[in-house]
Coordinates of C-alpha atoms and ligand atoms in Angstrom, one line a residue:
M232 CA -39.0 1.8 -0.5
S233 CA -36.2 1.0 1.9
S234 CA -33.9 0.6 -1.3
A235 CA -34.9 3.9 -3.0
T236 CA -34.4 5.7 0.5
A237 CA -31.3 4.2 1.8
P238 CA -28.7 5.4 -0.7
A239 CA -30.5 8.8 -0.3
K240 CA -28.9 9.4 3.2
P241 CA -25.5 9.5 2.9
R242 CA -25.7 11.3 0.0
V243 CA -27.3 14.0 2.0
R244 CA -24.4 13.5 4.3
V245 CA -21.9 13.9 1.9
F246 CA -23.7 17.4 0.5
A247 CA -24.0 18.4 3.6
V248 CA -20.1 18.0 4.5
A249 CA -19.4 19.3 1.2
G250 CA -21.5 22.4 1.8
A251 CA -19.9 23.3 5.4
W252 CA -16.3 22.6 4.2
L253 CA -17.2 25.0 1.1
L254 CA -18.6 27.4 3.6
A255 CA -15.4 27.0 6.2
V256 CA -13.6 27.3 3.1
A257 CA -15.0 30.6 1.8
L258 CA -14.9 32.3 5.6
A259 CA -11.1 30.9 6.3
C260 CA -10.6 32.1 2.8
A261 CA -12.6 35.8 3.4
A262 CA -10.4 36.2 6.9
A263 CA -7.7 35.6 5.4
Y264 CA -7.9 38.1 2.6
H265 CA -9.1 40.8 5.4
F266 CA -6.3 39.8 7.8
S267 CA -3.3 39.9 4.7
A268 CA -5.2 43.1 3.2
E269 CA -4.9 44.9 6.6
R270 CA -1.7 43.8 7.4
A271 CA -0.2 44.7 3.9
G272 CA -2.2 47.8 4.3
A273 CA -0.8 48.5 7.4
A274 CA 2.3 48.0 6.3
L275 CA 2.1 50.2 3.2
R276 CA 0.4 52.9 4.8
A277 CA 4.0 52.8 7.4
K278 CA 5.9 52.8 4.6
A279 CA 4.1 55.6 2.8
E280 CA 4.1 57.5 5.9
R281 CA 7.9 57.2 6.4
H282 CA 8.6 58.2 3.1
A283 CA 6.5 61.5 3.3
A284 CA 8.0 62.3 6.4
A285 CA 11.2 61.9 4.6
L286 CA 9.9 63.8 1.5
A287 CA 8.3 66.5 3.7
L288 CA 11.9 67.0 5.3
D289 CA 13.5 67.5 2.0
L290 CA 10.9 70.0 1.6
N291 CA 11.1 71.7 4.6
G292 CA 14.9 72.1 4.3
A293 CA 14.5 73.2 0.7
L294 CA 12.0 76.4 2.0
E295 CA 13.9 76.9 5.0
K296 CA 17.3 77.0 3.8
V297 CA 15.8 80.0 1.6
E298 CA 13.7 81.6 4.0
T299 CA 15.9 84.0 5.3
L300 CA 17.5 85.2 2.0
P301 CA 15.3 87.7 1.0
F302 CA 15.8 89.2 4.3
V303 CA 19.7 89.4 4.1
I304 CA 19.4 90.8 0.5
S305 CA 16.9 93.4 1.9
L306 CA 19.5 94.8 3.8
Q307 CA 21.7 95.4 0.9
A308 CA 22.7 98.6 -0.3
Q309 CA 22.3 98.2 -3.6
V310 CA 18.9 97.1 -3.1
Q311 CA 17.7 100.5 -1.1
Q312 CA 19.7 102.8 -3.6
G313 CA 18.3 101.1 -6.6
L314 CA 14.5 101.4 -4.9
Q315 CA 15.5 104.8 -4.0
H316 CA 16.6 105.9 -7.3
P317 CA 14.9 103.8 -9.6
G318 CA 15.4 106.0 -12.8
D319 CA 19.7 105.6 -12.0
A320 CA 20.1 103.5 -15.2
A321 CA 23.6 102.3 -13.5
R322 CA 22.2 101.8 -10.1
I323 CA 19.9 99.8 -11.5
D324 CA 21.8 98.3 -14.1
A325 CA 24.3 96.7 -10.9
L326 CA 21.3 96.1 -8.5
N327 CA 20.0 93.7 -12.0
H328 CA 23.6 92.0 -11.8
Y329 CA 23.3 91.5 -8.3
L330 CA 20.3 90.1 -8.2
A331 CA 21.3 87.5 -10.9
E332 CA 24.6 86.6 -9.2
V333 CA 21.8 85.6 -6.0
Q334 CA 19.8 83.8 -8.4
Q335 CA 22.5 81.9 -9.4
R336 CA 24.1 81.4 -5.7
A337 CA 21.3 80.3 -4.3
Q338 CA 20.1 78.2 -6.9
V339 CA 16.7 80.2 -7.2
A340 CA 13.9 80.6 -10.2
A341 CA 14.4 83.8 -10.2
A342 CA 15.2 87.2 -7.7
Y343 CA 13.9 90.6 -7.8
V344 CA 13.0 93.6 -6.7
I345 CA 9.4 95.2 -6.6
D346 CA 9.0 98.9 -5.1
H347 CA 6.3 100.2 -3.4
N348 CA 3.5 100.0 -5.8
G349 CA 4.7 96.5 -6.6
L350 CA 6.2 97.4 -10.5
T351 CA 9.5 95.1 -10.6
I352 CA 12.5 98.0 -11.0
A353 CA 15.0 94.5 -11.0
A354 CA 15.2 91.4 -12.1
S355 CA 17.6 88.2 -12.1
N356 CA 16.2 87.4 -15.6
W357 CA 16.3 91.2 -16.6
Q358 CA 18.0 90.1 -19.9
D359 CA 15.3 87.5 -20.7
V360 CA 12.5 88.1 -23.1
Q361 CA 10.1 87.0 -20.4
T362 CA 11.9 89.8 -17.8
F363 CA 9.8 90.5 -14.8
V364 CA 11.1 94.3 -14.9
G365 CA 8.4 96.7 -15.7
N366 CA 5.7 94.2 -14.4
N367 CA 3.2 95.3 -11.6
Y368 CA 2.8 92.3 -9.1
G369 CA 1.6 94.7 -6.8
F370 CA -2.0 92.1 -6.9
R371 CA 0.1 88.7 -5.6
P372 CA -0.4 88.2 -1.8
Y373 CA 3.1 88.0 -1.5
A374 CA 3.6 91.3 -2.8
R375 CA 0.7 92.8 -0.6
A376 CA 2.1 91.0 2.3
A377 CA 5.6 92.5 2.2
L378 CA 4.8 95.8 1.0
A379 CA 2.8 96.1 4.3
G380 CA 6.3 95.1 5.9
D381 CA 5.6 91.4 6.3
V382 CA 7.2 88.8 4.7
G383 CA 4.8 87.2 2.1
R384 CA 4.8 84.1 1.0
F385 CA 2.6 82.7 -2.1
Y386 CA 2.8 79.4 -4.7
A387 CA 1.4 80.2 -7.7
I388 CA 2.0 80.1 -11.6
G389 CA 4.0 82.9 -12.9
T390 CA 1.8 85.3 -15.0
T391 CA 5.3 86.6 -16.9
T392 CA 6.8 83.1 -17.3
S393 CA 3.9 80.6 -16.9
L394 CA 6.2 78.3 -14.8
P395 CA 5.1 77.7 -11.3
G396 CA 7.2 78.6 -8.0
Y397 CA 6.8 79.7 -4.8
F398 CA 7.2 83.2 -3.9
L399 CA 9.0 84.5 -0.7
A400 CA 9.6 88.4 -0.4
H401 CA 10.9 90.5 2.6
P402 CA 10.0 94.0 2.8
V403 CA 13.0 96.3 2.3
A404 CA 12.6 98.9 5.2
D405 CA 13.0 102.8 4.5
P406 CA 16.1 103.8 6.4
G407 CA 14.6 107.6 6.1
G408 CA 11.2 107.2 6.5
S409 CA 9.3 108.1 9.6
H410 CA 6.0 106.5 9.0
G411 CA 7.9 102.8 8.3
R412 CA 6.5 101.8 5.1
P413 CA 8.7 100.0 3.3
L414 CA 10.5 101.0 0.1
G415 CA 9.5 97.9 -1.8
A416 CA 10.5 94.2 -1.5
V417 CA 13.0 91.8 -2.5
V418 CA 11.2 88.8 -4.1
L419 CA 12.9 85.2 -4.3
K420 CA 10.9 82.6 -6.5
I421 CA 11.7 79.0 -5.8
S422 CA 11.1 76.7 -8.5
L423 CA 9.9 73.1 -6.3
D424 CA 9.6 71.0 -10.0
A425 CA 12.9 69.1 -9.0
F426 CA 11.1 67.3 -6.0
E427 CA 7.9 66.6 -8.4
R428 CA 10.3 65.0 -10.8
S429 CA 11.9 63.0 -8.0
W430 CA 8.7 61.7 -6.9
A431 CA 7.9 60.3 -10.1
G432 CA 9.2 56.9 -9.9
G433 CA 7.8 56.1 -6.1
D434 CA 5.8 53.6 -5.1
E435 CA 2.9 56.1 -4.1
R436 CA 1.5 58.8 -5.7
A437 CA 2.7 61.8 -4.1
A438 CA 1.4 65.9 -4.0
L439 CA 1.9 68.7 -2.2
V440 CA -1.7 70.5 -1.2
D441 CA -2.4 74.0 -0.6
R442 CA -4.6 75.0 2.4
N443 CA -7.4 74.7 -0.4
G444 CA -6.9 71.6 -1.2
V445 CA -5.3 72.1 -4.5
L446 CA -2.7 69.5 -5.9
F447 CA 0.2 72.0 -7.2
L448 CA 2.4 69.7 -7.3
A449 CA 2.1 66.0 -8.2
S450 CA 3.8 63.2 -9.4
Q451 CA 0.6 62.4 -11.3
P452 CA 0.5 65.2 -14.0
D453 CA -3.4 65.1 -14.7
W454 CA -4.2 65.4 -11.2
K455 CA -2.1 68.5 -11.2
Y456 CA -4.1 71.8 -10.4
R457 CA -7.3 69.5 -9.4
S458 CA -8.6 69.4 -5.3
L459 CA -9.5 67.2 -3.1
K460 CA -12.9 68.0 -2.9
P461 CA -15.1 70.8 -5.2
L462 CA -13.9 74.2 -3.8
D463 CA -15.9 76.4 -2.4
D464 CA -17.0 80.2 -3.7
A465 CA -14.2 81.8 -1.3
A466 CA -11.6 80.0 -2.1
R467 CA -12.3 80.4 -5.7
R468 CA -12.8 84.0 -5.6
E469 CA -9.2 84.0 -3.1
I470 CA -8.0 82.3 -6.3
A471 CA -9.1 84.5 -8.9
A472 CA -7.9 87.6 -7.2
S473 CA -4.7 86.3 -6.7
Q474 CA -4.4 84.7 -10.2
Q475 CA -2.6 81.9 -8.3
Y476 CA -3.6 79.5 -11.1
T477 CA -3.3 81.8 -13.8
G478 CA -6.9 81.4 -14.1
R479 CA -7.1 77.9 -14.7
R480 CA -10.8 75.9 -13.8
I481 CA -9.6 74.0 -10.7
D482 CA -11.6 70.5 -10.8
P483 CA -11.7 67.9 -8.4
L484 CA -9.8 64.7 -8.7
P485 CA -11.3 61.9 -9.7
A486 CA -13.5 60.0 -7.7
A487 CA -11.2 57.2 -7.3
A488 CA -7.9 58.6 -6.7
A489 CA -10.1 60.9 -4.1
A490 CA -11.0 57.7 -2.6
L491 CA -7.3 56.2 -2.1
P492 CA -5.7 56.2 1.7
V493 CA -3.7 58.8 2.0
V494 CA -0.8 59.9 4.4
E495 CA 0.2 63.3 5.0
Q496 CA 2.9 65.4 6.6
P497 CA 2.9 69.2 7.1
V498 CA 5.2 71.4 4.6
G499 CA 6.3 74.8 5.4
P500 CA 4.4 77.7 6.5
L501 CA 1.2 78.3 4.4
G502 CA -0.5 74.9 5.5
W503 CA 0.9 73.2 2.7
R504 CA 0.0 69.0 3.5
L505 CA 2.6 66.6 1.7
M506 CA 0.3 63.9 0.4
L507 CA 1.2 59.7 -0.5
F508 CA -1.9 58.6 -1.8
V509 CA -1.2 54.3 -0.6
D510 CA -2.3 52.3 -4.3
P511 CA -4.1 49.3 -2.4
A512 CA -3.9 46.9 -5.4
P513 CA -0.3 45.5 -4.0
A514 CA -2.0 45.2 -0.7
R515 CA -5.2 43.6 -2.8
Q516 CA -3.2 41.5 -4.7
A517 CA -1.4 40.1 -1.5
A518 CA -4.6 39.5 0.0
R519 CA -5.7 38.0 -3.0
A520 CA -2.5 35.7 -3.2
M521 CA -3.2 34.9 0.5
A522 CA -6.6 33.6 0.3
F523 CA -6.0 31.9 -2.4
G524 CA -3.0 30.0 -0.5
T525 CA -5.3 29.4 2.3
A526 CA -7.8 28.2 -0.3
L527 CA -4.8 25.6 -1.3
L528 CA -4.3 24.5 1.8
L529 CA -7.8 24.4 3.1
L530 CA -8.5 22.1 -0.1
A531 CA -4.8 20.2 0.0
A532 CA -5.9 19.5 3.9
A533 CA -9.4 18.5 2.5
L534 CA -7.9 16.3 0.1
G535 CA -5.3 14.8 2.8
A536 CA -8.5 14.2 5.5
H537 CA -10.6 12.5 2.7
A538 CA -7.5 10.1 1.8
W539 CA -7.2 9.4 5.8
S540 CA -10.4 8.9 6.6
Q541 CA -10.9 6.7 3.4
R542 CA -7.7 4.6 5.1
R543 CA -9.4 4.2 8.3
A544 CA -12.4 3.5 6.8
H545 CA -10.5 0.9 4.7
A546 CA -8.5 -0.2 7.9
R547 CA -11.9 -0.5 9.9
S548 CA -13.4 -2.6 7.3
L549 CA -10.4 -4.4 7.2
D550 CA -10.2 -4.7 10.9
A551 CA -14.3 -5.7 11.2
A552 CA -14.0 -8.5 8.6
R553 CA -11.2 -10.0 10.4
A554 CA -13.0 -10.0 13.7
A555 CA -16.4 -11.1 11.0
L556 CA -13.7 -14.1 10.7
S557 CA -12.7 -14.9 13.6
E558 CA -15.9 -14.8 15.0
A559 CA -17.3 -16.9 12.5
S560 CA -14.4 -19.1 12.5
T561 CA -15.3 -19.6 16.6
Q562 CA -19.0 -20.0 16.0
L563 CA -17.6 -22.4 13.5
E564 CA -15.3 -24.2 15.8
Q565 CA -18.6 -24.3 18.5
R566 CA -20.9 -25.4 15.8
I567 CA -18.5 -28.5 15.2
A568 CA -17.8 -29.4 18.9
E569 CA -21.7 -29.3 19.3
R570 CA -22.6 -31.6 16.7
T571 CA -19.4 -33.9 17.3
A572 CA -20.8 -34.1 20.5
E573 CA -24.4 -34.6 19.0
L574 CA -22.8 -37.4 16.5
V575 CA -21.1 -38.7 19.4
R576 CA -24.6 -39.2 21.6
A577 CA -26.3 -40.2 18.4
N578 CA -23.9 -42.6 17.8
R579 CA -23.8 -44.3 21.1
D580 CA -28.0 -44.1 21.1
L581 CA -27.5 -46.0 18.0
A582 CA -25.3 -48.4 19.4
E583 CA -27.5 -48.5 22.4
R584 CA -30.6 -49.1 19.7
Y585 CA -28.4 -51.6 17.8
R586 CA -27.6 -53.6 20.9
E587 CA -31.9 -53.5 22.2
L588 CA -32.6 -54.8 18.1
Q589 CA -29.8 -57.6 18.7
Q590 CA -31.7 -58.5 21.6
A591 CA -34.8 -58.2 20.4
E592 CA -33.8 -60.3 17.2
Q593 CA -32.3 -63.2 18.9
L594 CA -35.7 -62.9 20.8
L595 CA -37.7 -63.6 18.0
R596 CA -35.6 -65.9 16.5
E597 CA -36.1 -67.5 19.6
T598 CA -39.6 -67.1 19.6
Q599 CA -40.1 -67.6 15.9
N600 CA -38.0 -71.5 16.5
E601 CA -40.5 -72.0 19.0
L602 CA -43.5 -71.1 17.1
V603 CA -42.2 -73.3 14.4
Q604 CA -41.8 -75.8 16.8
A605 CA -45.3 -75.5 17.8
G606 CA -46.6 -75.5 14.8
K607 CA -44.8 -78.8 13.6
L608 CA -46.3 -80.2 17.4
G609 CA -49.9 -78.9 16.0
M610 CA -49.9 -80.4 12.7
L611 CA -47.8 -83.6 13.7
G612 CA -51.0 -84.0 16.5
Q613 CA -53.3 -83.6 13.5
M614 CA -51.5 -86.0 11.5
A615 CA -51.4 -88.5 14.3
A616 CA -54.6 -89.9 13.4
G617 CA -54.3 -90.0 9.9
M618 CA -51.1 -91.7 10.7
T619 CA -53.2 -94.3 13.0
H620 CA -55.3 -95.0 9.8
E621 CA -52.1 -94.9 7.6
L622 CA -50.0 -97.4 9.6
N623 CA -53.2 -99.3 10.6
Q624 CA -53.9 -100.5 7.1
P625 CA -50.4 -102.1 6.6
L626 CA -50.2 -103.3 9.8
T627 CA -53.6 -105.3 9.5
A628 CA -52.2 -106.4 5.6
V629 CA -49.1 -107.5 7.4
K630 CA -50.9 -109.7 9.8
A631 CA -53.1 -111.5 7.1
F632 CA -50.2 -112.1 4.9
A633 CA -48.2 -113.6 7.7
D634 CA -51.2 -115.6 8.6
N635 CA -51.6 -116.7 5.0
A636 CA -47.9 -117.5 4.6
V637 CA -48.0 -119.7 7.8
A638 CA -50.9 -121.7 6.2
F639 CA -49.1 -121.8 2.8
L640 CA -46.1 -122.9 4.7
D641 CA -48.5 -125.6 6.4
H642 CA -49.5 -126.7 2.5
G643 CA -45.9 -126.6 1.5
D644 CA -46.9 -124.1 -1.3
P645 CA -43.1 -122.0 -1.1
D646 CA -44.0 -119.8 -4.1
S647 CA -47.0 -118.2 -2.3
V648 CA -44.7 -118.1 1.0
R649 CA -42.7 -115.7 -0.3
E650 CA -45.0 -113.9 -2.6
N651 CA -46.9 -113.0 1.0
L652 CA -43.3 -112.2 2.3
Q653 CA -42.6 -110.0 -0.3
H654 CA -45.9 -108.1 0.3
I655 CA -45.1 -107.7 3.9
S656 CA -42.0 -106.5 3.0
D657 CA -43.4 -103.9 0.9
A658 CA -45.9 -102.8 3.6
C659 CA -42.9 -102.3 5.9
S660 CA -41.0 -100.6 3.2
R661 CA -44.0 -98.3 3.3
M662 CA -44.3 -98.0 7.0
G663 CA -41.0 -97.4 7.4
R664 CA -40.8 -94.4 5.0
L665 CA -43.7 -92.8 6.7
I666 CA -42.5 -93.3 9.9
G667 CA -38.9 -91.4 8.4
Q668 CA -40.9 -88.7 7.5
L669 CA -42.9 -88.0 11.0
K670 CA -39.2 -88.1 12.6
G671 CA -37.7 -85.4 9.8
F672 CA -40.6 -83.1 10.4
A673 CA -40.6 -83.4 14.2
R674 CA -36.7 -82.7 14.5
K675 CA -36.2 -79.5 15.9
S676 CA -34.1 -78.4 13.0
E677 CA -31.5 -75.1 13.7
D678 CA -29.3 -73.6 10.9
L679 CA -29.1 -76.1 8.7
V680 CA -28.7 -74.0 5.8
G681 CA -27.4 -75.0 2.3
P682 CA -28.7 -75.4 -1.0
V683 CA -31.6 -76.9 -0.9
D684 CA -33.6 -78.6 -4.5
L685 CA -36.8 -77.3 -4.4
A686 CA -38.0 -80.3 -6.7
A687 CA -37.1 -82.9 -4.1
S688 CA -38.6 -81.2 -1.8
I689 CA -41.9 -80.7 -2.9
R690 CA -41.8 -84.6 -4.2
N691 CA -41.0 -85.5 -0.1
A692 CA -43.8 -83.4 1.0
A693 CA -46.1 -84.9 -1.8
L694 CA -45.0 -88.1 -0.3
L695 CA -45.9 -87.3 3.2
L696 CA -49.4 -86.0 2.1
E697 CA -49.9 -88.9 -0.1
A698 CA -52.7 -90.8 2.0
D699 CA -54.2 -87.7 3.1
Y700 CA -55.3 -86.9 -0.5
R701 CA -56.1 -90.7 -1.5
Q702 CA -58.3 -90.6 1.3
H703 CA -60.4 -87.8 0.6
G704 CA -60.5 -88.5 -2.6
A705 CA -58.4 -85.5 -4.0
A706 CA -56.5 -85.2 -7.3
L707 CA -52.9 -83.5 -7.2
S708 CA -51.0 -82.7 -9.6
I709 CA -47.7 -81.4 -10.0
T710 CA -45.6 -79.9 -12.7
A711 CA -41.7 -78.9 -11.8
L712 CA -38.7 -78.5 -13.0
P713 CA -36.1 -80.9 -13.0
S714 CA -34.0 -79.2 -10.4
A715 CA -34.7 -75.8 -8.9
R716 CA -31.9 -74.9 -5.9
V717 CA -32.4 -71.9 -3.5
M718 CA -30.6 -71.6 -0.4
G719 CA -32.6 -72.5 3.1
D720 CA -33.3 -75.4 5.6
S721 CA -34.4 -78.6 3.0
L722 CA -37.1 -79.4 6.6
R723 CA -38.5 -76.2 6.6
I724 CA -38.9 -75.9 3.3
E725 CA -40.9 -79.3 3.0
Q726 CA -42.7 -77.8 6.3
V727 CA -44.4 -74.6 4.2
L728 CA -44.9 -77.1 1.4
V729 CA -47.0 -79.2 3.3
N730 CA -49.1 -76.6 5.2
L731 CA -49.7 -75.2 1.7
M732 CA -50.6 -78.7 0.4
K733 CA -52.4 -79.5 3.4
N734 CA -54.5 -76.4 3.9
A735 CA -55.2 -76.9 -0.5
L736 CA -56.6 -80.4 0.6
D737 CA -58.5 -78.9 3.7
A738 CA -60.3 -76.6 1.0
V739 CA -61.4 -79.2 -1.3
A740 CA -62.2 -82.1 1.3
G741 CA -66.0 -80.7 1.1
A742 CA -66.4 -79.9 -2.7
D743 CA -67.7 -81.5 -5.3
E744 CA -64.2 -81.2 -7.4
R745 CA -61.1 -81.7 -5.8
S746 CA -58.2 -81.1 -7.3
V747 CA -55.3 -79.5 -6.4
H748 CA -52.6 -78.3 -9.1
L749 CA -48.7 -77.3 -7.8
V750 CA -46.5 -75.4 -10.2
L751 CA -42.6 -75.1 -9.9
A752 CA -42.2 -72.5 -12.6
R753 CA -38.7 -69.7 -12.8
D754 CA -39.6 -66.1 -13.0
G755 CA -36.6 -64.1 -13.3
D756 CA -33.9 -64.7 -10.6
D757 CA -36.7 -66.3 -8.4
A758 CA -38.4 -70.0 -8.2
V759 CA -42.3 -69.6 -8.0
V760 CA -44.5 -72.3 -6.4
T761 CA -48.2 -71.8 -6.9
I762 CA -50.5 -74.1 -5.7
S763 CA -53.8 -73.7 -6.5
D764 CA -57.1 -75.7 -5.3
S765 CA -60.8 -76.3 -6.6
G766 CA -61.7 -75.2 -3.0
P767 CA -64.2 -72.4 -1.8
G768 CA -61.3 -69.9 -2.1
L769 CA -60.5 -67.5 0.9
A770 CA -63.1 -65.9 3.0
P771 CA -62.9 -62.1 2.5
Q772 CA -62.9 -61.7 6.3
A773 CA -60.2 -64.4 6.1
R774 CA -58.0 -62.7 3.6
A775 CA -56.4 -59.7 5.8
R776 CA -55.5 -61.8 8.3
L777 CA -54.4 -65.1 6.8
F778 CA -50.8 -64.7 8.2
E779 CA -51.7 -63.8 11.7
P780 CA -51.0 -66.3 14.2
F781 CA -53.6 -68.0 15.4
F782 CA -56.3 -67.1 12.6
T783 CA -58.3 -70.1 11.9
T784 CA -61.3 -71.0 10.4
K785 CA -61.1 -74.6 11.2
P786 CA -63.3 -76.2 14.2
S787 CA -61.0 -76.8 17.3
G788 CA -58.8 -79.5 17.3
Q789 CA -58.5 -79.0 13.4
G790 CA -56.7 -76.3 13.0
L791 CA -54.1 -74.5 15.3
G792 CA -53.7 -71.2 13.0
L793 CA -50.2 -71.2 12.8
G794 CA -49.4 -72.7 9.9
L795 CA -49.4 -69.7 7.2
A796 CA -47.7 -67.6 10.0
I797 CA -44.9 -69.9 11.0
S798 CA -44.5 -70.2 6.7
S799 CA -44.2 -67.0 6.0
S800 CA -41.8 -66.4 8.3
I801 CA -39.6 -69.3 6.9
V802 CA -39.8 -67.9 3.5
Q803 CA -39.0 -64.4 4.6
A804 CA -36.2 -65.7 7.0
M805 CA -34.5 -67.2 3.6
G806 CA -35.5 -63.9 1.4
G807 CA -38.3 -64.8 0.3
Q808 CA -42.4 -64.0 0.0
L809 CA -45.7 -65.8 0.6
A810 CA -49.0 -64.3 -0.5
A811 CA -52.4 -65.5 -1.2
T812 CA -52.8 -64.4 -5.2
D813 CA -56.3 -64.6 -6.6
P814 CA -56.6 -67.6 -8.9
P815 CA -56.0 -66.7 -13.1
G816 CA -59.7 -67.0 -13.2
G817 CA -60.6 -64.4 -11.1
R818 CA -61.7 -63.8 -7.2
G819 CA -64.3 -66.3 -6.1
V820 CA -64.0 -68.2 -9.4
G821 CA -62.4 -71.0 -8.6
G822 CA -60.4 -72.0 -5.3
A823 CA -57.3 -69.8 -4.1
Q824 CA -54.2 -69.9 -4.9
F825 CA -50.7 -69.5 -2.6
V826 CA -47.5 -68.2 -4.4
L827 CA -44.1 -69.0 -2.8
R828 CA -41.2 -67.0 -4.2
L829 CA -37.6 -67.7 -3.1
P830 CA -34.2 -66.9 -4.9
L831 CA -32.6 -69.4 -7.0
L832 CA -29.2 -70.5 -6.7
D833 CA -29.3 -72.1 -10.3
T834 CA -32.0 -73.8 -12.6
E835 CA -32.8 -76.1 -15.3
E836 CA -34.6 -75.3 -17.9
E837 CA -36.4 -78.8 -18.6
T838 CA -39.9 -79.3 -17.0
A839 CA -41.1 -83.1 -16.1
Ligands
ADP53 P1 -55.1 -74.0 10.3 O1 -54.9 -74.3 9.0 O2 -54.7 -74.2 11.4 O3 -56.3 -72.8 10.0 P2 -53.1 -71.6 8.3 O4 -52.5 -70.9 9.0 O5 -52.7 -73.1 7.9 O6 -54.1 -72.6 9.9 O7 -54.8 -71.3 7.6 C1 -55.2 -70.2 8.7 C2 -56.8 -70.4 7.5 O8 -56.3 -69.9 6.6 C3 -57.3 -71.5 7.1 O9 -58.4 -71.7 8.8 C4 -58.1 -71.0 6.5 O10 -59.4 -70.3 6.9 C5 -57.3 -70.0 5.4 N1 -57.0 -71.1 4.0 C6 -55.5 -71.8 4.3 N2 -55.6 -72.3 3.1 C7 -56.8 -72.0 2.4 C8 -57.2 -72.6 0.7 N3 -56.4 -73.3 0.2 N4 -58.9 -72.3 0.9 C9 -59.4 -71.7 1.5 N5 -59.1 -70.9 2.5 C10 -57.3 -71.3 3.0

């Protein structure tokens, strides 16, 4: 469960962070775009504003330059005379020449004079095919205004030439007239085409718009004679009546153009507006570049932040690892110190324990020696009765042989005396041997360790018990290797053997068949002495406790129960084992069997 959800959490975090970052980037880009668009737009507008002011200044200058010209011309005598005598060809001709000169000097498109009906009587272009002369312009607002005594101003496409221009008309006063009606009017047509052409290359799209919202000059040719918004009926009627745009359809500007931001300046006395349409594309482009730059910057910042955080995380994990390492090493040192202290303590305990053990061992050894001694003494006591009997018999014999020898000496029979003396000597030797064994047994032997011939020990033990066996009519058979050397104390080994052979004798003493077999053999690196008897065997309750000190089944005065206990400890001290085993026929079949096992020094394979 935990393994499934554990990696999901950091992933969710990563997505959340990425999402937040993207949102921030989007917001920042939008803000940058907006801000930049605003600024660039404002800059463009300011620039357009300045440009528009300059253009308007130009236009106004041009218009003002000609503003008073028709008035000046109207004061000319030729003009008045021409109007007063329109049939006088010479005067008209002179007027034509004059107007032509004016047109050239003043750099206007045309200069002409209309009579009080609006009929053109003379014109600068009198020689042209499309001359104004003879045409009636009374329907034009400028003509009507001038003929009504006002200054006439009008922009229109020429009905004769189809060329557009600004018409400026001034009434020509009638010097003799009492009611003040003008004789006619002087009209100048001024072309604004040069302005229009000069706008063509500019950054903004420029247009000159009339009172009705019609663009009559435009840097964009397809915008010309279109209106800012659809014209109302009054405007349509007015335009149609004056033939201002010679019957052209005035359509509104395309919506996209009409929606462009605009700066405008008033121009001239007719309520014209010079309009500069600001192209927002560069501003948008700048804004887009700004937004893109911002995105790039933020991306770089994010990458930088990521790299930085990675480095910091790396450094942090390094620090943590270092701290963990030093912590671990501190702990290790501490643990080592603790363990060392424990070991020192344990060592001290061990040393103490060892000392105690040594003391215990010493005590045990002393106790064992005591016990061995006690066992020997006990056995000695038991043997004393037998000994008495054994010694009594030869002593009686010695006395008898001695008495007889005296008698043979009296009879002068020296051979018999010698024979008897020999008998006495033999008996004494036998008694001496018996006593010698007894002496050696009673001696407390301590640390007389050396190579011991087991066969010899068996012979000595057998000799020691020979009288006992004979007394009880028991047969002792011995099968032994000629020599089997083990490491130990010979007296103690004999003590063990005597003990085992004596127990066997005790066991067979009350039995019908009274035989004891002793076998000395080799088993691997051990010498093995097996003593089996034809006695009743080991009682079941005795088997488990045989080697306990003071365990005995014998009547008091006959056994101390120390024999096997001491023997076992002696054998163990020599690196051997003593055990009661079942006889070859099985338990209870015939007698008991004890096995003594001691590590061999060397052996001779022969048997005797
Ligand atoms: P003790 O001979 O003084 O009783 P031991 O330690 O020598 O002490 O023997 C302990 C007991 O083991 C004996 O009392 C006897 O019951 C039993 N025992 C030893 N040897 C034999 C044997 N060969 N047959 C039957 N019982 C034996």
